[in-house]
Short mmCIF file of C-alpha atoms and ligand atoms in Angstrom, two decimals:
data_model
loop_
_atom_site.label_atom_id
_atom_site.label_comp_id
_atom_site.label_asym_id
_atom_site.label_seq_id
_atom_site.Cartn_x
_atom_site.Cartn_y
_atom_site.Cartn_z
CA UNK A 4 23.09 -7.92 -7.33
CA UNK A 5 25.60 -10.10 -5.38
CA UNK A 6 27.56 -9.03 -2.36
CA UNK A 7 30.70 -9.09 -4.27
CA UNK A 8 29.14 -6.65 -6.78
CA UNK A 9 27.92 -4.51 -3.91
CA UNK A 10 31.07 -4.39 -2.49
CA UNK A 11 32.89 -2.89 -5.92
CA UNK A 12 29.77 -0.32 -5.64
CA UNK A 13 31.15 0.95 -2.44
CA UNK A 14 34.77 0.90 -3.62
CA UNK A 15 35.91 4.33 -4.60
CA UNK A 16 35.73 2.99 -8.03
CA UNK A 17 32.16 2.21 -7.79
CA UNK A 18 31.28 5.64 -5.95
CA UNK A 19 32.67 7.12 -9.16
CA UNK A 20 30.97 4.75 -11.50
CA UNK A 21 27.68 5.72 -9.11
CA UNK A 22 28.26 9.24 -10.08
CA UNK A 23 28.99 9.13 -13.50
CA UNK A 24 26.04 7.11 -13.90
CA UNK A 25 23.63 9.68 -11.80
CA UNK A 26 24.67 12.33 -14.36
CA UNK A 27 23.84 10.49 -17.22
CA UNK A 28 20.58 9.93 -16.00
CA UNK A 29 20.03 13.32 -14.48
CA UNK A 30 21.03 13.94 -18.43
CA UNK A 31 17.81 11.72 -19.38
CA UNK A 32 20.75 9.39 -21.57
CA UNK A 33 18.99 6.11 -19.73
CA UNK A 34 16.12 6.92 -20.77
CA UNK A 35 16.55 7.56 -24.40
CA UNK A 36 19.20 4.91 -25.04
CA UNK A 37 20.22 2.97 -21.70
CA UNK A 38 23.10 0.91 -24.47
CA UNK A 39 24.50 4.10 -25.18
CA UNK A 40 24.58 5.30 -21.20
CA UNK A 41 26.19 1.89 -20.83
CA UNK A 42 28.70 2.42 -23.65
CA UNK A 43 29.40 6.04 -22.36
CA UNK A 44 30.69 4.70 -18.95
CA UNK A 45 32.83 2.06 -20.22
CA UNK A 46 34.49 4.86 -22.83
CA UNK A 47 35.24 6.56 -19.57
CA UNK A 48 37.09 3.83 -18.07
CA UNK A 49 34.21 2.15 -15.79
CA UNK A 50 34.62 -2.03 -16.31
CA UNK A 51 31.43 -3.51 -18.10
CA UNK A 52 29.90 -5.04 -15.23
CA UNK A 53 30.91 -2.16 -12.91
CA UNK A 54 29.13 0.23 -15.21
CA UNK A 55 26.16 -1.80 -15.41
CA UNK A 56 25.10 -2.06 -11.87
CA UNK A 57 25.59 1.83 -11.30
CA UNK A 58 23.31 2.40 -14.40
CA UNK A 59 20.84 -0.13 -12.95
CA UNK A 60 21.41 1.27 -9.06
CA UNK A 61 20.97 4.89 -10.12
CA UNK A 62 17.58 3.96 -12.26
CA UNK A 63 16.41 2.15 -8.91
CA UNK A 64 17.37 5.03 -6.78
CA UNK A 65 15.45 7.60 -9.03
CA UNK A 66 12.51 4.87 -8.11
CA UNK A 67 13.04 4.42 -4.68
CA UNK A 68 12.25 8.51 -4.37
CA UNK A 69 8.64 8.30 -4.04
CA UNK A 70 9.47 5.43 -0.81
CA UNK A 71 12.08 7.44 0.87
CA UNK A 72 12.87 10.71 -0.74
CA UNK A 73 16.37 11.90 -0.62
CA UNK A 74 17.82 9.33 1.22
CA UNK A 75 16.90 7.06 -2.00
CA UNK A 76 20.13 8.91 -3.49
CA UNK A 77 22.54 7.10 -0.74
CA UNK A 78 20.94 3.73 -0.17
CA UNK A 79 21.20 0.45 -2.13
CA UNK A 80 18.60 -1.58 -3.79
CA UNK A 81 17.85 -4.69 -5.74
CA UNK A 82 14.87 -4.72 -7.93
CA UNK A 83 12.59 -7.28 -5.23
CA UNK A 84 14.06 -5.31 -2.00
CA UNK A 85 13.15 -2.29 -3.32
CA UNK A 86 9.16 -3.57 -4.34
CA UNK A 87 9.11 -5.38 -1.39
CA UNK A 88 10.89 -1.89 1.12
CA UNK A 89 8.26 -0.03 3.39
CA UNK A 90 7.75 3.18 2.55
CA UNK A 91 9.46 5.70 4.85
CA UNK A 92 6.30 7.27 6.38
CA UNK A 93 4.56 3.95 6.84
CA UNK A 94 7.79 2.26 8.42
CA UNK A 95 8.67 5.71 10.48
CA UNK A 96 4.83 5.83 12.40
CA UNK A 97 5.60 2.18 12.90
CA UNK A 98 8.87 2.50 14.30
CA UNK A 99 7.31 5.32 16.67
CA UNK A 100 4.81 3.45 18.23
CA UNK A 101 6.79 0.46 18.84
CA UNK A 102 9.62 2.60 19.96
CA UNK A 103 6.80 4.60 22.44
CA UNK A 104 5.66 1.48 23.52
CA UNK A 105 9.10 -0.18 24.63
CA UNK A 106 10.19 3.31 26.26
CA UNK A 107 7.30 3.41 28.28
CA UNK A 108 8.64 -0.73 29.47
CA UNK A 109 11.96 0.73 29.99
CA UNK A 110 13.23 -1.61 27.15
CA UNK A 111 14.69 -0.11 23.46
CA UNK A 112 15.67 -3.24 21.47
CA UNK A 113 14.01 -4.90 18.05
CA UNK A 114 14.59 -7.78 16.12
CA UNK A 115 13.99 -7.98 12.97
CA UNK A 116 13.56 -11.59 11.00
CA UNK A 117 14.24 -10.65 7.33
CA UNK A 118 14.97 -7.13 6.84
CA UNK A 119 15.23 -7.06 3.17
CA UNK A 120 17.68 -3.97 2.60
CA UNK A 121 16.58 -2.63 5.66
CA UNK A 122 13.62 0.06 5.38
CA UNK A 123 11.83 -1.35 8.61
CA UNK A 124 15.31 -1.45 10.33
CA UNK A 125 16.37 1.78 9.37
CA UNK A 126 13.25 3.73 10.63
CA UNK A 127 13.24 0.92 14.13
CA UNK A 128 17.22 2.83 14.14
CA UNK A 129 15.94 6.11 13.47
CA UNK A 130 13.64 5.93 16.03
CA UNK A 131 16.44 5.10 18.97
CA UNK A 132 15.48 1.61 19.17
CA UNK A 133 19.02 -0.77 18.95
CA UNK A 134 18.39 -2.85 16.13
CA UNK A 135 19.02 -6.91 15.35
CA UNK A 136 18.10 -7.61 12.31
CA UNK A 137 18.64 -10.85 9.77
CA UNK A 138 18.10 -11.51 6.57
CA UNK A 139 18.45 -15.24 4.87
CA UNK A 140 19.66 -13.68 1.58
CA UNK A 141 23.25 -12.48 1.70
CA UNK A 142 22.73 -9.67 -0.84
CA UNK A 143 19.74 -8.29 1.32
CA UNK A 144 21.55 -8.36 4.54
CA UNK A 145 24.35 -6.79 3.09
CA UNK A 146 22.42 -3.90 1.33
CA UNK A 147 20.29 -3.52 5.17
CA UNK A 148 24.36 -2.91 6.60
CA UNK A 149 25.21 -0.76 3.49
CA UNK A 150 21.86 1.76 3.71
CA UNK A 151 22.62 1.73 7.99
CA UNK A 152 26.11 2.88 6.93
CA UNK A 153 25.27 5.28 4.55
CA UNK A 154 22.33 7.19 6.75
CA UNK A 155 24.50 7.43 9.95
CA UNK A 156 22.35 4.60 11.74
CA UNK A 157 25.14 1.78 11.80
CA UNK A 158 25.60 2.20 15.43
CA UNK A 159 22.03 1.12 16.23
CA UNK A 160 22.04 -1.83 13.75
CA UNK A 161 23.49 -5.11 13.46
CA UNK A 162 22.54 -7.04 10.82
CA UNK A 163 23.33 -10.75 10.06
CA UNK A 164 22.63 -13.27 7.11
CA UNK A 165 20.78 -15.73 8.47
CA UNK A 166 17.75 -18.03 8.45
CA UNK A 167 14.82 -16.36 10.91
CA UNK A 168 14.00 -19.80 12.36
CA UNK A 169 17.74 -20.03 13.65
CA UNK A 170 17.55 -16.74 15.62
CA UNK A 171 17.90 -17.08 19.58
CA UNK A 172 14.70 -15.28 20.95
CA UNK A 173 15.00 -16.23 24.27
CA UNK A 174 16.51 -12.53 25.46
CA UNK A 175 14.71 -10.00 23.00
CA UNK A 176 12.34 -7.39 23.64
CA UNK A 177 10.33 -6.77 20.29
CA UNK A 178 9.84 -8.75 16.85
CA UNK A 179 9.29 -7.64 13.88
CA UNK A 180 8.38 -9.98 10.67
CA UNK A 181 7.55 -8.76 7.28
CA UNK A 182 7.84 -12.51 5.42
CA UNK A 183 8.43 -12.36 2.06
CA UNK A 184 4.77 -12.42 -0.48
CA UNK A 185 6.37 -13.59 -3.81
CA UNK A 186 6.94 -16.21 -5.46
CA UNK A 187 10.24 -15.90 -6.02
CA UNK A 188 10.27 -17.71 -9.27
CA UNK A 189 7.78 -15.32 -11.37
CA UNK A 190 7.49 -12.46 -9.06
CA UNK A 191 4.24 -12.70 -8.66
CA UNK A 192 2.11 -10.95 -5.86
CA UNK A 193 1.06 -14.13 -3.05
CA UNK A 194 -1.93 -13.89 -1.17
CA UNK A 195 -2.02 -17.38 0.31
CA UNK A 196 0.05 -16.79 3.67
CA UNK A 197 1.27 -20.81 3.26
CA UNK A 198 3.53 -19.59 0.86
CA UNK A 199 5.49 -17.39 3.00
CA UNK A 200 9.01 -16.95 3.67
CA UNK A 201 9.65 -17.28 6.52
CA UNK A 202 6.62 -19.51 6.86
CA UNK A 203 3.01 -18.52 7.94
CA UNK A 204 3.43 -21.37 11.25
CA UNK A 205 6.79 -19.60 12.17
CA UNK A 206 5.48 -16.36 11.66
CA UNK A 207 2.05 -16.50 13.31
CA UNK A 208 3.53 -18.35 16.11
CA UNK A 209 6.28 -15.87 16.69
CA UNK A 210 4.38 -14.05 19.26
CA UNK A 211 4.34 -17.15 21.42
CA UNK A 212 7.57 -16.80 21.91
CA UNK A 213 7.89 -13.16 22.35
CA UNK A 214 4.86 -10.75 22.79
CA UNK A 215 5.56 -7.67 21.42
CA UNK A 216 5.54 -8.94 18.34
CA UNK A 217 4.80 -6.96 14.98
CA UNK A 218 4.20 -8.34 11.83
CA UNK A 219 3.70 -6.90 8.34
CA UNK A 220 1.42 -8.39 6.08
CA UNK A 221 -0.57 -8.32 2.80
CA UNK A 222 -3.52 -6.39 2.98
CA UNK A 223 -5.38 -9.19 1.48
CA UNK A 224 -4.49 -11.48 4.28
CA UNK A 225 -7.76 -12.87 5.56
CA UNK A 226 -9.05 -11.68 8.84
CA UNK A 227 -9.72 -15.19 9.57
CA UNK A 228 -6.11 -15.64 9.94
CA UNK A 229 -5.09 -12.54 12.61
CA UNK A 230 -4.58 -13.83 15.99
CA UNK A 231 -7.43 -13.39 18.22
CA UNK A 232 -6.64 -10.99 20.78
CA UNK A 233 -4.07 -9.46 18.00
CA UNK A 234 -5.12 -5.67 16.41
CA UNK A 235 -4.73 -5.57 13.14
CA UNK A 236 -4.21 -2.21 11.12
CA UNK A 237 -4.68 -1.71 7.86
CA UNK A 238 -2.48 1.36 6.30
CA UNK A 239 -3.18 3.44 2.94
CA UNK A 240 -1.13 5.68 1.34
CA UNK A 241 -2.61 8.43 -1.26
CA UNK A 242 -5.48 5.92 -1.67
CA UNK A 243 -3.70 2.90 -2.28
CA UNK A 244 -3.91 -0.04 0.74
CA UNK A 245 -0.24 -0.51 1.30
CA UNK A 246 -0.60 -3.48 4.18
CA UNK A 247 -1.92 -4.96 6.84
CA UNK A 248 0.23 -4.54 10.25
CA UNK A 249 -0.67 -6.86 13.07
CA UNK A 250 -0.09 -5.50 16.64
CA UNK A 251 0.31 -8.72 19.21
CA UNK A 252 0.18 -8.71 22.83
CA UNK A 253 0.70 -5.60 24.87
CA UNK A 254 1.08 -3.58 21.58
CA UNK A 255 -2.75 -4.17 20.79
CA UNK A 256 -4.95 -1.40 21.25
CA UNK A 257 -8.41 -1.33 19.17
CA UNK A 258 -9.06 -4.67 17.49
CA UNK A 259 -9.30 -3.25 14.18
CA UNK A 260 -7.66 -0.19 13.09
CA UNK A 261 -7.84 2.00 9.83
CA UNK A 262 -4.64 4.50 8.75
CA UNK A 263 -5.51 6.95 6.16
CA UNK A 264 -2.37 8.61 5.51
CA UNK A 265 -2.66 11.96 2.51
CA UNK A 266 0.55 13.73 2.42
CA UNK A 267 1.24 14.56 5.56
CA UNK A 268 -1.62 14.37 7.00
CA UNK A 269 -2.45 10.55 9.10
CA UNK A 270 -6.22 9.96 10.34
CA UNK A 271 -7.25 7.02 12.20
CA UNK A 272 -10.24 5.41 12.49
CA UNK A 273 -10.41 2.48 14.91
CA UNK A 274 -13.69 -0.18 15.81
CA UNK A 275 -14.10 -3.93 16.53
CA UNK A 276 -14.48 -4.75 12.76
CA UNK A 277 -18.01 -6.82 13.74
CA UNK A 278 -20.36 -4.23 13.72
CA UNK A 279 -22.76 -4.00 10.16
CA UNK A 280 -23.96 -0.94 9.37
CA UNK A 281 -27.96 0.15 9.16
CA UNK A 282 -29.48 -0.63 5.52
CA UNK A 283 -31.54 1.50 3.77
CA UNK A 284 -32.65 3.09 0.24
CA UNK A 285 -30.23 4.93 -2.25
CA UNK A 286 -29.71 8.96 -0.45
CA UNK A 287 -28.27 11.79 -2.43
CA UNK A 288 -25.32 11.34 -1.63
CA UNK A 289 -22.51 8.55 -1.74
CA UNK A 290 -19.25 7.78 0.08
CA UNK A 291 -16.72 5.65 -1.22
CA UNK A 292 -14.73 4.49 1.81
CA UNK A 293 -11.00 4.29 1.62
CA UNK A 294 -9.52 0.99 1.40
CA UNK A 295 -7.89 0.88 4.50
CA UNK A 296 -11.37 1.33 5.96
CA UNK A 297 -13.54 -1.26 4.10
CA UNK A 298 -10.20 -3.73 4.59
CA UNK A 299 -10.30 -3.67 7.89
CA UNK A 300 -14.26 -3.67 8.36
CA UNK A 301 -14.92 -0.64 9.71
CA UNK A 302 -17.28 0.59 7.03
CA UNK A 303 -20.13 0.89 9.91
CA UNK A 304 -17.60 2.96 12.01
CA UNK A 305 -17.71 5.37 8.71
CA UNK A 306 -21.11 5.36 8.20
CA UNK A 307 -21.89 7.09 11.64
CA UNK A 308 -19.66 9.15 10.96
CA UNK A 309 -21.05 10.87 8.06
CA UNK A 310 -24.66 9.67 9.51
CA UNK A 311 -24.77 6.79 6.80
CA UNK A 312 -26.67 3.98 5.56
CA UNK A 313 -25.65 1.05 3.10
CA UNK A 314 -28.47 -0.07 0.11
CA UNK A 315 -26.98 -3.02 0.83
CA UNK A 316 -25.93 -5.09 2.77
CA UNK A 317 -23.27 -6.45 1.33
CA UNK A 318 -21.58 -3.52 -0.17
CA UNK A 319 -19.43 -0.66 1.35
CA UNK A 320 -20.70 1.72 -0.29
CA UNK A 321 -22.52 4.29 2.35
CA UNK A 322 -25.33 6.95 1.54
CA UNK A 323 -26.64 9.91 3.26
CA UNK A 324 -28.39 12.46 2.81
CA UNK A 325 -25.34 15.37 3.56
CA UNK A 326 -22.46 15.53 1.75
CA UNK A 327 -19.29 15.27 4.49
CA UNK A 328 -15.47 15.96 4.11
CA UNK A 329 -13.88 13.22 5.01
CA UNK A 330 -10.40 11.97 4.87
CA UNK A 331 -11.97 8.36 5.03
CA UNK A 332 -13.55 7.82 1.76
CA UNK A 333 -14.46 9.68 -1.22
CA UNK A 334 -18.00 11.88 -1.43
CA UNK A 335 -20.22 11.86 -4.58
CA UNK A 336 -23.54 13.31 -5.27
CA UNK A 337 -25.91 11.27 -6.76
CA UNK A 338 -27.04 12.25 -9.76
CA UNK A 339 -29.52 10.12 -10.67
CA UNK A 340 -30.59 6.27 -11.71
CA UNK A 341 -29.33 5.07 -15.74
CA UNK A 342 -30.22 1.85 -17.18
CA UNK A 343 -28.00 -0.67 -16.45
CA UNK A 344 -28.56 -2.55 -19.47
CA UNK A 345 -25.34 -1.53 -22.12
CA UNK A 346 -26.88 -0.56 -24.60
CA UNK A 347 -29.37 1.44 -22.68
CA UNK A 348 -26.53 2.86 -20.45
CA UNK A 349 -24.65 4.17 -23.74
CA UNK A 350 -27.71 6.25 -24.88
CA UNK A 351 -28.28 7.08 -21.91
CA UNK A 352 -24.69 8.88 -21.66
CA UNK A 353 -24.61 9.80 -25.18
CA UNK A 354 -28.05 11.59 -24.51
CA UNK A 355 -26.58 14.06 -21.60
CA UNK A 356 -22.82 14.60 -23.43
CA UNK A 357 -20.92 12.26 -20.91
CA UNK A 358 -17.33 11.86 -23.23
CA UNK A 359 -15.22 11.46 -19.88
CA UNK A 360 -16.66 8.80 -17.42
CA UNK A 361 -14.70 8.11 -14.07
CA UNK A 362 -16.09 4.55 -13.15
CA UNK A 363 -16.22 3.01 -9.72
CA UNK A 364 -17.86 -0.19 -9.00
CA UNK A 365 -18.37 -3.32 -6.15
CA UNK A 366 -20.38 -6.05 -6.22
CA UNK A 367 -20.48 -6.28 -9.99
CA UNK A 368 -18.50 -8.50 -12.65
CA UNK A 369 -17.47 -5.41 -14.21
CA UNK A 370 -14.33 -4.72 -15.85
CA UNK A 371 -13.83 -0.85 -16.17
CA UNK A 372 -11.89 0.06 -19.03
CA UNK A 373 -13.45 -2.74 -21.23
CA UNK A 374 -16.76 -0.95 -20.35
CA UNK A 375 -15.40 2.61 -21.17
CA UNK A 376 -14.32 1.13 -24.74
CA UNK A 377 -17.78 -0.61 -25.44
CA UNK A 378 -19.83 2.96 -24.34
CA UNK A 379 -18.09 4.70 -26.79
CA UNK A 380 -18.54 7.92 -25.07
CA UNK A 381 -18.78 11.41 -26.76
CA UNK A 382 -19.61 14.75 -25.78
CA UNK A 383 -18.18 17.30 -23.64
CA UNK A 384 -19.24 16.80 -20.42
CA UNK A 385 -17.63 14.10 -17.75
CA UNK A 386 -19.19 12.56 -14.87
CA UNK A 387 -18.76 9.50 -12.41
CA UNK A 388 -20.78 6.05 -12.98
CA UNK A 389 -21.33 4.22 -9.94
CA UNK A 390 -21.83 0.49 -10.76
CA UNK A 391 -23.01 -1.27 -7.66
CA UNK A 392 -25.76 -4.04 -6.15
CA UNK A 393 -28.61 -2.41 -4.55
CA UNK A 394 -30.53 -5.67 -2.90
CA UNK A 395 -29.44 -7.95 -5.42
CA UNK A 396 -29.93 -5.62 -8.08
CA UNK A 397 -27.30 -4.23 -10.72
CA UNK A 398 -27.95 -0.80 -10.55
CA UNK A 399 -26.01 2.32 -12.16
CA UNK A 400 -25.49 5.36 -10.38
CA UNK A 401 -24.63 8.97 -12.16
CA UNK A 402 -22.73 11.01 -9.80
CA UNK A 403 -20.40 14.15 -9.57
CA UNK A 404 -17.68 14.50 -7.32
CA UNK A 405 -19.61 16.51 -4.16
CA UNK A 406 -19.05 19.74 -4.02
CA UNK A 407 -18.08 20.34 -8.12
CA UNK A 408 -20.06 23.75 -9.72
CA UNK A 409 -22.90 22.83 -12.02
CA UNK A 410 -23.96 19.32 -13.28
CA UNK A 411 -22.30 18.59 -16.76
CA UNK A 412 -25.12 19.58 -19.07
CA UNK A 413 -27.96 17.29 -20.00
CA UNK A 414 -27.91 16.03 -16.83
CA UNK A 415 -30.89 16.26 -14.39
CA UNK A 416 -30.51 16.63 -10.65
CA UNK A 417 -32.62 14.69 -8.08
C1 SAM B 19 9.20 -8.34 2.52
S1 SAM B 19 10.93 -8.46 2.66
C2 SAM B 19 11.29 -7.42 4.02
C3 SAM B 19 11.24 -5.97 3.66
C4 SAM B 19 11.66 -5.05 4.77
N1 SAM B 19 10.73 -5.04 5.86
C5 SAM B 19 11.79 -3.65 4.24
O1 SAM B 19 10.91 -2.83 4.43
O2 SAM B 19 12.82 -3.38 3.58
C6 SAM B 19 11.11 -10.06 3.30
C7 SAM B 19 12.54 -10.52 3.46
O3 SAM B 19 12.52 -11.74 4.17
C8 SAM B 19 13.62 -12.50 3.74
N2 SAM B 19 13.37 -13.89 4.14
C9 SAM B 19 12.54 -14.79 3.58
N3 SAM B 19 12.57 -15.95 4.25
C10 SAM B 19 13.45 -15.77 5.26
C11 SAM B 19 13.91 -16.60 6.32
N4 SAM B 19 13.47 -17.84 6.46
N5 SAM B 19 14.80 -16.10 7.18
C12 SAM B 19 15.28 -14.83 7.04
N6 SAM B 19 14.87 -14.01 6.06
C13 SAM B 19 13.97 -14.46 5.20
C14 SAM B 19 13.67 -12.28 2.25
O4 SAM B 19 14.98 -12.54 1.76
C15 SAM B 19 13.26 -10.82 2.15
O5 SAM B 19 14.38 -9.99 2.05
#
């Protein structure tokens, strides 16, 4: 979407089209037949390209729910913004801490170099902070001015098309950078931080200029890369690693830090990422950490805490001899040893009933679901298969979620 088209969105006309468009879907009419939701605006007077990009906002608001809940209803999206938007609870802890930090320096001001449509901007607003934020693409900048206006934060935030590189940072506060990860030809993810936009020198270097600096980044990014007196953070959400933030300066607090957030609930764990934990046999029980923890290396800073020890070396998976509820990884007893051999580990399964299988694996060339398809599993009972190195060796662990009633039947406990 264009800023022109934006524009007729906000128009009274577009409001209407916006609403016409939310009942249809409310109605489940997208869904079914998205031509015929299309065709039922324009019958009631909406222009074809007006009744388009309210069918195509209202589908992206619906999706933007599960990033920002109701306030998904009144903002403004483009397909990449949206992909690319922090979710509200991630950006709002950020905001806090930034915002806690510059309160306590007497300071409340953030810039932010690319905003996208704004969800790091909004929550830096929502927090108190006064926000300058630019964006190189016109349609992004204007969407970040659009959502400000229609949460009731446009007093705190002025945003600007413009490149990054060209903004004056000789009289700011705070930075914040979340560079663009795509390629922007086939959308796909980018790991390799030389293909940012703005670029990985302007970015890294930003806190150079001006301390306080935050920066959002891929979880992937290597930790090769992260400034050295930098902290970086890596954040999950419901399991899944949603990035790596990187605290510069006076904002850095633990070198490495893991953020578990479940619901509502946010744990930290925090270490210098350089300690390896003890090694020792396979124990009764297993911990898979959460990927914010084995991201940011602080699978030894787990293990003590459930009194842990890896098989090996290499691989973050921890055993010990207690099971342990723990909002940093997940607990499984183990069963016992199977073949690892295929054929071997299907008779095995088809032996103790196994027809539903969760599988988990690290360290092996493994591909799940392929693996589930050639076991050909039947039977009644369901388990968990741990596929995993012990000292070089493939080795296949039967488990059960710790803490689950009986073991399926058929199966033998250690
Ligand atoms: C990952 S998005 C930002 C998302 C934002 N933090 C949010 O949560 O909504 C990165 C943004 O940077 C913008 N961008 C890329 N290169 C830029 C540059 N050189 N100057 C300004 N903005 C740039 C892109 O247009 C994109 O909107």
């Amino acid at each position: 979407m264009d800023v022109d088209a934006l524009a007729r969105l906000r128009s009274p006309a577009g409001e209407a089209a916006l609403a016409s468009a939310a009942a249809l879907v409310e109605r489940g009419s997208t869904a079914a037949d998205p031509l015929a939701a299309a065709t039922a605006l324009r019958a009631a007077g909406f222009a074809p390209d007006l009744a388009s990009a309210a069918l195509t906002q209202v589908v992206l608001r619906r999706r933007a729910e599960a990033k920002f809940g109701v306030d998904a209803h009144q903002m403004f999206f483009t397909r990449a913004g949206l992909e690319q938007a922090t979710r509200r609870v991630v950006a709002d802890r950020r905001a806090a801490r930034l915002g806690a930090h510059l309160a306590a320096a007497g300071v409340a001001r953030v810039t932010d170099l690319g905003c996208g449509i704004g969800a790091d901007a909004l929550a830096f607003a929502r927090s108190g902070l006064a926000v300058f934020a630019v964006d190189a693409d016109p349609a992004a900048a204007a969407m970040a001015q659009a959502n400000g206006e229609a949460l009731g934060l446009a007093d705190r935030l002025d945003v600007r098309c413009a490149d990054a590189a060209s903004v004056d940072l000789s009289d700011v506060d705070a930075v914040f950078c979340d560079p663009a990860r795509r390629d922007s030809g086939r959308g796909r993810r980018i790991f390799d931080p030389a293909t940012y936009s703005p670029p990985w020198s302007f970015v890294v270097g930003l806190a150079d200029s001006v301390p306080t600096t935050v920066l959002k980044l891929a979880p992937g990014i290597d930790h090769s890369l992260i400034p050295a007196a930098a902290e970086a953070e890596w954040v999950s959400v419901d399991g899944d690693v949603v990035e790596a933030t990187v605290w510069c300066g006076p904002l850095a607090t633990a070198p490495r830090r893991a953020t578990v957030v479940r619901g509502s609930a946010v744990h930290e764990l925090t270490g210098t990422g350089e300690v390896t934990a003890p090694v020792a046999r396979v124990r009764r029980y297993l911990f898979d950490p959460d990927g914010a923890v084995v991201r940011s290396h602080l699978v030894a800073e787990f293990s003590t805490i459930v009194d842990g020890t890896l098989a090996d070396p290499r691989i973050a998976y921890v055993f010990a001899d207690a099971p342990a509820r723990t909002p940093f990884g997940r607990c499984f007893e183990v069963i016992e040893e199977l073949p690892f051999p295929l054929k071997q580990l299907r008779s095995a399964l088809r032996t103790r009933g196994i027809g539903r299988l969760e599988i988990r694996k690290r360290g092996v060339a493994v591909e799940p679901d392929r693996l589930r398809r050639a076991l050909r599993l039947s039977g009644g009972a369901e388990a968990t298969l741990v596929l995993t190195r012990v000292r070089e060796r493939p080795t296949a662990l039967l488990c059960r979620i710790a803490g689950n009633s009986a073991p399926p039947p058929g199966l033998r406990a250690t």
